[in-house]
mmCIF file of C-alpha atoms in Angstrom:
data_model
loop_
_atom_site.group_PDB
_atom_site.id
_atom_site.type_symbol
_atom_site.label_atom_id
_atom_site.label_comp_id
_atom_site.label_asym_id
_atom_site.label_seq_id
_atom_site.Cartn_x
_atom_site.Cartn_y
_atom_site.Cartn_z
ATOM 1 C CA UNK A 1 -69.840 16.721 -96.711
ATOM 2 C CA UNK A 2 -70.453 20.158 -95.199
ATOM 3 C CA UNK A 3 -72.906 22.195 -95.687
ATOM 4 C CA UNK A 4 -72.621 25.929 -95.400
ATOM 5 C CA UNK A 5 -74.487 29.211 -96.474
ATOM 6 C CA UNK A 6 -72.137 31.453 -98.903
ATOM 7 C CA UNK A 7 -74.708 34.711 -99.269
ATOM 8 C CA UNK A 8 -77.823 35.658 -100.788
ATOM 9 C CA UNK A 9 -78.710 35.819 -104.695
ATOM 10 C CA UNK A 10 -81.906 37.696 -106.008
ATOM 11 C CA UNK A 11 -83.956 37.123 -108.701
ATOM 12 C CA UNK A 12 -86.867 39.392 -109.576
ATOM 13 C CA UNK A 13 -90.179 39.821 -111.600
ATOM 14 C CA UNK A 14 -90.293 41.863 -114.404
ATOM 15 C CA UNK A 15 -91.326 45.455 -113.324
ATOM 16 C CA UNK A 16 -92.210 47.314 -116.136
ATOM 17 C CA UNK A 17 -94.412 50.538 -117.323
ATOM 18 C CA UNK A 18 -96.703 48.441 -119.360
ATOM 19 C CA UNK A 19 -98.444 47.713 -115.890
ATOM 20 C CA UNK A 20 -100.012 43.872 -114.818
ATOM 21 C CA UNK A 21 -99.396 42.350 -118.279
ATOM 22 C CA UNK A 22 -95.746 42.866 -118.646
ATOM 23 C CA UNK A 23 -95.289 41.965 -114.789
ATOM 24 C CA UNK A 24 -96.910 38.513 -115.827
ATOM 25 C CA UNK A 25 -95.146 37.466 -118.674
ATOM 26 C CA UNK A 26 -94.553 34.047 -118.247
ATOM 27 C CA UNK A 27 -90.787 32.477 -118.597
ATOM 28 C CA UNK A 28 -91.850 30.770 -121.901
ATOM 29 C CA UNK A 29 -93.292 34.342 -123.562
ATOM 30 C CA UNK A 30 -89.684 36.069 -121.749
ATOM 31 C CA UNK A 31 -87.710 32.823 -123.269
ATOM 32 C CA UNK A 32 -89.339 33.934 -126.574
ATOM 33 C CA UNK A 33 -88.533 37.531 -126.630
ATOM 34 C CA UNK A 34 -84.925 37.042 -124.808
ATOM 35 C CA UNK A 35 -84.426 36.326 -128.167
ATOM 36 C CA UNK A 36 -85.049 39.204 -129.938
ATOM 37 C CA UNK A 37 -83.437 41.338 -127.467
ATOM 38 C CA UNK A 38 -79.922 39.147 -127.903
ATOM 39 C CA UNK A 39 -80.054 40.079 -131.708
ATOM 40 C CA UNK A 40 -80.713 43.820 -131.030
ATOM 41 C CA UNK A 41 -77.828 43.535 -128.273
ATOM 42 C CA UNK A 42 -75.603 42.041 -131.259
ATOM 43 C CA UNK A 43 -76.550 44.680 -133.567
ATOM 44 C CA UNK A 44 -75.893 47.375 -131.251
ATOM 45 C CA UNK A 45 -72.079 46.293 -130.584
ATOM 46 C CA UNK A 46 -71.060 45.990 -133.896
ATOM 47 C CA UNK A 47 -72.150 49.779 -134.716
ATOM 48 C CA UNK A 48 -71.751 51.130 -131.512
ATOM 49 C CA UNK A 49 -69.390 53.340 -133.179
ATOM 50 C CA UNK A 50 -71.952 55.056 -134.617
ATOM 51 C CA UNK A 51 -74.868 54.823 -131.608
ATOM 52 C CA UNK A 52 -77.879 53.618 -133.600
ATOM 53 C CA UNK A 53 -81.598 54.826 -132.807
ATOM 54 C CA UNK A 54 -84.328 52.825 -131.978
ATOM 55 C CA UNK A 55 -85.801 52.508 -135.836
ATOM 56 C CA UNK A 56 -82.376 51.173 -136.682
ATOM 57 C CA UNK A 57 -82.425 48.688 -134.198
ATOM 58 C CA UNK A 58 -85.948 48.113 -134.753
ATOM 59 C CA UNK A 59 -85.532 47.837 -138.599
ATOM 60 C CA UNK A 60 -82.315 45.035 -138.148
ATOM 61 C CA UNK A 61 -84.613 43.079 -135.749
ATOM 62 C CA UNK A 62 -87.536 43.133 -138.408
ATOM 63 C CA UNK A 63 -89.813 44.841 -135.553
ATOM 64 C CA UNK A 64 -91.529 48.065 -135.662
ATOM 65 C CA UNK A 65 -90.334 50.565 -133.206
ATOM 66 C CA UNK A 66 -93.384 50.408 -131.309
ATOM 67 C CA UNK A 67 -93.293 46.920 -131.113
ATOM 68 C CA UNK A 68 -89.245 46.577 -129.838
ATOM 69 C CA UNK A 69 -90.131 49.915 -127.111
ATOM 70 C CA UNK A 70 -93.021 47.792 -125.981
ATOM 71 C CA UNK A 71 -90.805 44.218 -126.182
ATOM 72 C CA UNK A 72 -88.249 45.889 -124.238
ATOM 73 C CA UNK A 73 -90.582 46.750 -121.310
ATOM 74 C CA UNK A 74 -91.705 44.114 -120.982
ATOM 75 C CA UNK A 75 -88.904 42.061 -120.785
ATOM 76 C CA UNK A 76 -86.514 44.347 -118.881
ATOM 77 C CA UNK A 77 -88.330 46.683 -117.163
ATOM 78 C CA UNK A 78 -87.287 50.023 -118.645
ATOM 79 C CA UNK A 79 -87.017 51.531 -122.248
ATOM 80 C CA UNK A 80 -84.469 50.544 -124.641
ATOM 81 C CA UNK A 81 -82.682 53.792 -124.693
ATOM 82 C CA UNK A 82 -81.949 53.083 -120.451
ATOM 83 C CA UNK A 83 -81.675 49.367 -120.919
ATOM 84 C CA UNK A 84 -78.691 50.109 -123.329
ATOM 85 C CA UNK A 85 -77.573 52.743 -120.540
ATOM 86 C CA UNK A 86 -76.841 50.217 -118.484
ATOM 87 C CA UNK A 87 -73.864 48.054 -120.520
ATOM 88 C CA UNK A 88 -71.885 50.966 -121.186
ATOM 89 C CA UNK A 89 -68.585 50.511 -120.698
ATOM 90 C CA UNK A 90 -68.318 53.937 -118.712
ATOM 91 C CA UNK A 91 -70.936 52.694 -116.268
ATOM 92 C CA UNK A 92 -68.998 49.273 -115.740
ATOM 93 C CA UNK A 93 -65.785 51.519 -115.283
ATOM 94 C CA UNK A 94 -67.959 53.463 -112.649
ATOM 95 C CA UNK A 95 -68.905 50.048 -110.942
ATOM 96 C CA UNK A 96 -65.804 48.538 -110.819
ATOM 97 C CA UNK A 97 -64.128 51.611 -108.869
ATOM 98 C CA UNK A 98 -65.964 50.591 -105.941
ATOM 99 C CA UNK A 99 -66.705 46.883 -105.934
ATOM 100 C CA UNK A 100 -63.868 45.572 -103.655
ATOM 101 C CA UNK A 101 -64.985 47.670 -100.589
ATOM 102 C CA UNK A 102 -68.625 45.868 -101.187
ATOM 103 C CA UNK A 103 -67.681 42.347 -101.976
ATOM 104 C CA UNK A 104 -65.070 43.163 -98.379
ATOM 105 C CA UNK A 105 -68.020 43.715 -96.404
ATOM 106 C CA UNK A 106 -70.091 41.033 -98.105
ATOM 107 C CA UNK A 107 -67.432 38.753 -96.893
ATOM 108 C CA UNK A 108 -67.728 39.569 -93.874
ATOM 109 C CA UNK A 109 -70.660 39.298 -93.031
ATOM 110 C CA UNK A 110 -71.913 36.802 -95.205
ATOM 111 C CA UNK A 111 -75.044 38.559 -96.609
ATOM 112 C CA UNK A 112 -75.735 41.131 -99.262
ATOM 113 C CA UNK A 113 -78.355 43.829 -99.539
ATOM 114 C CA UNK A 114 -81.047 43.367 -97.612
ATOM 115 C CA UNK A 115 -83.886 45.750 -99.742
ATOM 116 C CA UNK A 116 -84.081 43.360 -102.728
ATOM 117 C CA UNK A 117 -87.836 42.048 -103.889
ATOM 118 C CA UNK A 118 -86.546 38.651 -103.623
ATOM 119 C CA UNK A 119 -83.821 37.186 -102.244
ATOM 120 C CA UNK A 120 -82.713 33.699 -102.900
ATOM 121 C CA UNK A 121 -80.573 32.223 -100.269
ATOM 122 C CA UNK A 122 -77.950 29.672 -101.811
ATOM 123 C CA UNK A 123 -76.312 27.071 -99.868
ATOM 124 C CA UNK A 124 -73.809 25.091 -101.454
ATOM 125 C CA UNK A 125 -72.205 21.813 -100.750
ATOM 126 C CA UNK A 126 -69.228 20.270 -102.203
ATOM 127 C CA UNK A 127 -68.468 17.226 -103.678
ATOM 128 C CA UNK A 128 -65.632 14.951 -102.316
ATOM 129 C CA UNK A 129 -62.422 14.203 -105.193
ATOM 130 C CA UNK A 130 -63.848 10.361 -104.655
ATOM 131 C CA UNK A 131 -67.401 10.968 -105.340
ATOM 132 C CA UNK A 132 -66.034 13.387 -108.307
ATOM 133 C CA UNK A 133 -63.834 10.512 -109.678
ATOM 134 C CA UNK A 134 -66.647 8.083 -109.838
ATOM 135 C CA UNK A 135 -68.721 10.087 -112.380
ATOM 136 C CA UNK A 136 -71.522 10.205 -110.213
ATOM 137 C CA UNK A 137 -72.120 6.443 -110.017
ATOM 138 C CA UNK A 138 -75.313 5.731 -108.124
ATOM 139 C CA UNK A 139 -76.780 8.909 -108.158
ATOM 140 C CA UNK A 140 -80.007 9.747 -110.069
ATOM 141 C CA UNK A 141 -79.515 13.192 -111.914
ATOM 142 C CA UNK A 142 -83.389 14.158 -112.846
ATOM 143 C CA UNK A 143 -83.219 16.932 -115.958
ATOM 144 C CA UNK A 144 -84.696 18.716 -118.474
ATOM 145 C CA UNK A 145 -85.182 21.829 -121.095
ATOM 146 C CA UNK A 146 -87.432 24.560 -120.389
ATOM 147 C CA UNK A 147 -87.861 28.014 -120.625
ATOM 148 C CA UNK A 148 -85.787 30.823 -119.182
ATOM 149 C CA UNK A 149 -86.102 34.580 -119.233
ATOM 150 C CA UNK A 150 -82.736 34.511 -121.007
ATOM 151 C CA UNK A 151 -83.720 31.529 -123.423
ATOM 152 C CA UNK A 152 -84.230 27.769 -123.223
ATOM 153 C CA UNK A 153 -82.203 26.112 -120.418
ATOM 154 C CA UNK A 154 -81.156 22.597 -119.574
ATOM 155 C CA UNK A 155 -81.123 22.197 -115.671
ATOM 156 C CA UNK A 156 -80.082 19.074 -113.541
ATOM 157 C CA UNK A 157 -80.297 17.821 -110.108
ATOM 158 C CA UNK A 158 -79.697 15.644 -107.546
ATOM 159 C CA UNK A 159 -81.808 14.588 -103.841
ATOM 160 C CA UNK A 160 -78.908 16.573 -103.096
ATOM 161 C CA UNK A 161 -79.333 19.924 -104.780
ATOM 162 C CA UNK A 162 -79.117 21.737 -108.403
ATOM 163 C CA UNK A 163 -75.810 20.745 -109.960
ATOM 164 C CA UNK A 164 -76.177 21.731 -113.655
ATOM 165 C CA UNK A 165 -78.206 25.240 -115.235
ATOM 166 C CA UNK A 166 -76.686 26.027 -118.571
ATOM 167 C CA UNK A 167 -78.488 27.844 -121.560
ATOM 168 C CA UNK A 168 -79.057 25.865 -124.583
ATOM 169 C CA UNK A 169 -80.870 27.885 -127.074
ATOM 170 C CA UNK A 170 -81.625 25.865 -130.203
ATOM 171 C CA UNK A 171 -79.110 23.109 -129.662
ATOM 172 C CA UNK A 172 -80.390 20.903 -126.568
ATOM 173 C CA UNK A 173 -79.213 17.749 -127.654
ATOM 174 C CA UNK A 174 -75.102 19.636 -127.150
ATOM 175 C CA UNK A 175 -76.731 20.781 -123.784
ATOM 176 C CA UNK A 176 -77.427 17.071 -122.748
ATOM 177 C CA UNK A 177 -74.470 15.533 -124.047
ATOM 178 C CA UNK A 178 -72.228 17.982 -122.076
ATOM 179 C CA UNK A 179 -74.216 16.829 -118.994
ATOM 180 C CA UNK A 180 -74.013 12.996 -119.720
ATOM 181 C CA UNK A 181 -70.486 14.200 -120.077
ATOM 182 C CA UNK A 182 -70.102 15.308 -116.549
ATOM 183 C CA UNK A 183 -72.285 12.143 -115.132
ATOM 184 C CA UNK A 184 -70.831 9.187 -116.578
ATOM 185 C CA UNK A 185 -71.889 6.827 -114.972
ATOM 186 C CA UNK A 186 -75.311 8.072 -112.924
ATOM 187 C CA UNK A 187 -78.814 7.433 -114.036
ATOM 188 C CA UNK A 188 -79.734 10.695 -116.541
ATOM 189 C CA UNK A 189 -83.775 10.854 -115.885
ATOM 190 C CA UNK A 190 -85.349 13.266 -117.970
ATOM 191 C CA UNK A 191 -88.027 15.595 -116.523
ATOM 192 C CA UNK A 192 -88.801 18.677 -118.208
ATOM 193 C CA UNK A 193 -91.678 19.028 -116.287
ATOM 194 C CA UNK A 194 -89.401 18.948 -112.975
ATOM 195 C CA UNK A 195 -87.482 21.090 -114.608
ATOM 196 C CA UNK A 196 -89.923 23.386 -115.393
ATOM 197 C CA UNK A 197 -91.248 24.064 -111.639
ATOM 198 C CA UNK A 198 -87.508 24.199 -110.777
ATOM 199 C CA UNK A 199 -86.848 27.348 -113.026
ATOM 200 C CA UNK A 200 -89.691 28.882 -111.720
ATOM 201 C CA UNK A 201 -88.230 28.658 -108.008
ATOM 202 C CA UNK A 202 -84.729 30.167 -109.945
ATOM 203 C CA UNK A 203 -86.917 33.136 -111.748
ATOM 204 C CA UNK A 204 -90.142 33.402 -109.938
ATOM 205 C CA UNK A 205 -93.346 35.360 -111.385
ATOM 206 C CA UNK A 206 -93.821 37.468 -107.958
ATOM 207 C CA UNK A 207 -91.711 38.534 -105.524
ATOM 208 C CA UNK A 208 -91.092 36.017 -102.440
ATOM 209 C CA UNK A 209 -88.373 34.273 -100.207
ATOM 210 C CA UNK A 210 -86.736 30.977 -101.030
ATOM 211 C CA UNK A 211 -83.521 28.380 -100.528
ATOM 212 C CA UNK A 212 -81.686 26.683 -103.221
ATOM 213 C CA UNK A 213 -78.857 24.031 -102.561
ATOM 214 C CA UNK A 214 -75.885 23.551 -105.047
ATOM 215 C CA UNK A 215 -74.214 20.247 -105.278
ATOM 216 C CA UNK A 216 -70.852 21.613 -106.574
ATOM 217 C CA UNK A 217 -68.170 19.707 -108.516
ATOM 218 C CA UNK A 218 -65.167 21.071 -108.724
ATOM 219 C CA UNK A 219 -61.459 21.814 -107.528
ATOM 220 C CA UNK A 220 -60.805 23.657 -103.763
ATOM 221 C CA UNK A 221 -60.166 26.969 -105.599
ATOM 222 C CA UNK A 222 -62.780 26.547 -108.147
ATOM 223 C CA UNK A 223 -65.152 26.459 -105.527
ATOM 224 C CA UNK A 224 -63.794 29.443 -103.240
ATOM 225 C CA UNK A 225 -64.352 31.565 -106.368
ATOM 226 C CA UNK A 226 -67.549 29.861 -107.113
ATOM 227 C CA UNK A 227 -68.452 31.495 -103.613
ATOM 228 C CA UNK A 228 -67.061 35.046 -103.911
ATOM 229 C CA UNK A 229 -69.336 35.524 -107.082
ATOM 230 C CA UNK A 230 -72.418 34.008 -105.197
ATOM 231 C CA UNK A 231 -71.538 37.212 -102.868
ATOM 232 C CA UNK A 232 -71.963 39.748 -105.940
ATOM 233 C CA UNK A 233 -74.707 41.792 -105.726
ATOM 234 C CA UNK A 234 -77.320 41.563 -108.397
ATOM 235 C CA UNK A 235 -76.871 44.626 -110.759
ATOM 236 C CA UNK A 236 -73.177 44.742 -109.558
ATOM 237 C CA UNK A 237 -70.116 43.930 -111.690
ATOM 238 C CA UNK A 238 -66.413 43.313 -110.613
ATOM 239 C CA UNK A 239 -63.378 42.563 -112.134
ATOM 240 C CA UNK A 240 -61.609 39.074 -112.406
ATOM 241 C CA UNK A 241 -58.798 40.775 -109.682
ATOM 242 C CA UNK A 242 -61.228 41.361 -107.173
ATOM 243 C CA UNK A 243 -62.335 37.963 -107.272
ATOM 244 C CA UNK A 244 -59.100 36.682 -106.551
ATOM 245 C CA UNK A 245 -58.390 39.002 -103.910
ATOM 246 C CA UNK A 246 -61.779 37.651 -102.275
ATOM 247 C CA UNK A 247 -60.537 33.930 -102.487
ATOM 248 C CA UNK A 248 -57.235 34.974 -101.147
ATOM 249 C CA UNK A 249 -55.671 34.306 -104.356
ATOM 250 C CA UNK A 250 -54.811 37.986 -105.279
ATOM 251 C CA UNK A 251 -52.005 37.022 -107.970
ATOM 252 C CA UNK A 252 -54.918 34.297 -109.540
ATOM 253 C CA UNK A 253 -56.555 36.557 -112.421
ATOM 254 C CA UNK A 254 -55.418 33.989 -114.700
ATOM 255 C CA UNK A 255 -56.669 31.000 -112.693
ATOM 256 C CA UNK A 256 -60.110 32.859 -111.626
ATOM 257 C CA UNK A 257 -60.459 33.030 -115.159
ATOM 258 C CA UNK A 258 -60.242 29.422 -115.865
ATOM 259 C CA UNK A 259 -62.656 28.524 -112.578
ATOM 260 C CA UNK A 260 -65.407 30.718 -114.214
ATOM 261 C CA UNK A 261 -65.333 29.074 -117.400
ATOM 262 C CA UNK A 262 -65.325 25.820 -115.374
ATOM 263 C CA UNK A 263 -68.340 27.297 -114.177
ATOM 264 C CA UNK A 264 -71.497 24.624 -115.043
ATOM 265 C CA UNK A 265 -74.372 26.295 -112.706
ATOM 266 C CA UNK A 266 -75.226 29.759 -114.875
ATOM 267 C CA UNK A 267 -77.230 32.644 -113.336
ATOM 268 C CA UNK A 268 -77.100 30.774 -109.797
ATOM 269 C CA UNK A 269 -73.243 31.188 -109.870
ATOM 270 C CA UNK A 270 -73.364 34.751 -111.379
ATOM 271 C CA UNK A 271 -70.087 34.554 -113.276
ATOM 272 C CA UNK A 272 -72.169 36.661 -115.460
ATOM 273 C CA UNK A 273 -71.259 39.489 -113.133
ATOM 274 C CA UNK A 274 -67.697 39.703 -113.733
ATOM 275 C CA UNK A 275 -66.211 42.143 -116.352
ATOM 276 C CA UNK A 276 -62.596 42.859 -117.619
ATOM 277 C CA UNK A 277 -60.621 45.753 -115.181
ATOM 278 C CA UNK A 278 -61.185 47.645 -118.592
ATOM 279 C CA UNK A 279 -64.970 47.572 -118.695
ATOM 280 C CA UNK A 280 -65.065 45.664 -121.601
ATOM 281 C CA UNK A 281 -67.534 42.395 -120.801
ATOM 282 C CA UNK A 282 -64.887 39.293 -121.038
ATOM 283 C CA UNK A 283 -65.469 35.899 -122.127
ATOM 284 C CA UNK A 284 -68.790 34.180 -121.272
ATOM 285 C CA UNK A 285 -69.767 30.092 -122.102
ATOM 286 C CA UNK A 286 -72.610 31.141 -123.218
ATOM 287 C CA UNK A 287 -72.357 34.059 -125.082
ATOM 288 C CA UNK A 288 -71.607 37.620 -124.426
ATOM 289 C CA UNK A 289 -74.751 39.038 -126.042
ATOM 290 C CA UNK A 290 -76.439 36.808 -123.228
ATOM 291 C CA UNK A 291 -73.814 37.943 -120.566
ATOM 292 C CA UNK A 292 -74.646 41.519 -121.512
ATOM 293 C CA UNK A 293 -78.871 40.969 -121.761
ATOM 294 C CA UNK A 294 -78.168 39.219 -118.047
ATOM 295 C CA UNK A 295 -76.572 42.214 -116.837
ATOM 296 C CA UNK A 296 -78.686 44.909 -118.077
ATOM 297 C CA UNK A 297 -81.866 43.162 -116.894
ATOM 298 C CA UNK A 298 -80.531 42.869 -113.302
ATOM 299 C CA UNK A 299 -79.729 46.308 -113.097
ATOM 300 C CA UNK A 300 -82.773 47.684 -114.766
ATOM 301 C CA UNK A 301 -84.887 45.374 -111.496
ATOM 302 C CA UNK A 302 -82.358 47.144 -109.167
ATOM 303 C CA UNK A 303 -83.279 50.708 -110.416
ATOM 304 C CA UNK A 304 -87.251 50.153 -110.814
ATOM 305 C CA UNK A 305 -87.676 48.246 -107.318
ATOM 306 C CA UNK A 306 -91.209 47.280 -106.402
ATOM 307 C CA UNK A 307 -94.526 49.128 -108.308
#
């Protein structure tokens, strides 16, 4: 198999004016309140006709106002007023005048922004058709459920690398059967503990270098687009044409589309970050609330940069 390094991915710490306290919020207390900012993201889209205010939103969440401004912080980094700023659908228009240039030079180069607070650097390896076909027999795929700043999360892995992050919210056992699923016929060890520590290396606390390797399963194309979105920048969106213009594939839309929803590594394979060429936020596996809280709290880290 070959190995080879695709770009850069960054995940950062919550940055936020409620000083030390909301910069140390632990991925359990974020998996907690990711929550409560998915329902005010709900509520917000079905009256965005009529822009609500924060007691609104506050009321429909069954929080004070002080307590959702404060929530907000803490979790994203910013107010909710600006937090909602960011997944407009004029700002997306805005961002997607000028993504092909980036992802161009991204692609040629092979890295992305080089001021981030952390940068993750993914390498990814593919699986052969053979090894695909066997459903993963003789391979030990250690997992488990634990907590995420965008909700509970079932990851897996291999000696080889991650090969499974999806978001399971209050239905784990779907989560694990889906994997089981995927991995016939390898030994499923469960290790939430594993998993734990592993999430914590995917969303770290404070700001610091790392490597992740993906064990990828999937089709020659699949993967090629699977690559141009590990090239996104954090914060950025693009549209599903400019992804298949970066795998060569301009005329794909249609297939790029079904390669992202093939997609079974979330966050780490940002398909998150791509948007309709209207603005409008697309499909998403697991949810477009989520797809939407993913977004704005990238680009909220991107804005605020370090303390």
């Amino acid at each position: 198999m070959s190995r080879h390094t695709v770009g850069q991915l960054s995940s950062e710490p919550a940055v936020s004016s409620l000083g030390d306290e909301a910069c140390a919020l632990s991925l359990e207390v974020q998996s907690r309140h990711f929550a409560v900012i998915a329902r005010a993201i709900g509520y917000i889209r079905a009256h965005a006709h009529r822009q609500p205010d924060l007691n609104e939103i506050a009321h429909a969440v069954h929080l004070s106002p002080h307590h959702l401004q404060r929530l907000f912080a803490g979790w994203a980094g910013v107010s909710p007023k600006r937090f909602l700023q960011f997944l407009t659908k004029e700002r997306a228009r805005q961002l997607l005048m000028s993504r092909f240039d980036v992802m161009s030079v991204a692609h040629e180069t092979g890295l992305s922004s080089t001021s981030r607070l952390h940068d993750l650097m993914i390498t990814c390896e593919a699986m052969s058709p053979g090894e695909i076909k066997s459903g993963g027999a003789g391979l030990d795929v250690r997992h488990g459920v634990a907590p995420s700043p965008f909700g509970p999360a079932l990851i897996a892995w291999t000696s080889r690398g991650i090969c499974h992050l999806a978001f399971c919210d209050e239905a784990p056992l779907d989560a694990l059967r889906e994997l089981a699923g995927l991995w016939p016929a390898a030994s499923l060890i469960r290790d939430d503990g594993g998993a734990a520590a592993l999430l914590e290396k995917v969303f770290p606390e404070h700001p610091c270098p790392g490597r992740l390797h993906l064990l990828l399963r999937g089709t020659n194309f699949q993967i090629k687009v699977w690559e141009a979105l590990i090239r996104i920048e954090p914060g950025q969106l693009v549209s599903y044409g400019a992804i298949a213009r970066a795998s060569a594939s301009p005329r794909a839309q249609r297939a790029v589309g079904s390669a992202l929803a093939a997609n079974t590594i979330a966050y780490l394979i940002p398909c998150h970050r791509v948007i309709r060429e209207s603005g409008e936020v697309g499909n998403f596996r697991w949810g477009s609330e989520r797809k939407l809280a993913m977004q704005g709290w990238e680009a909220s880290r991107q804005e605020t940069g370090p303390e």
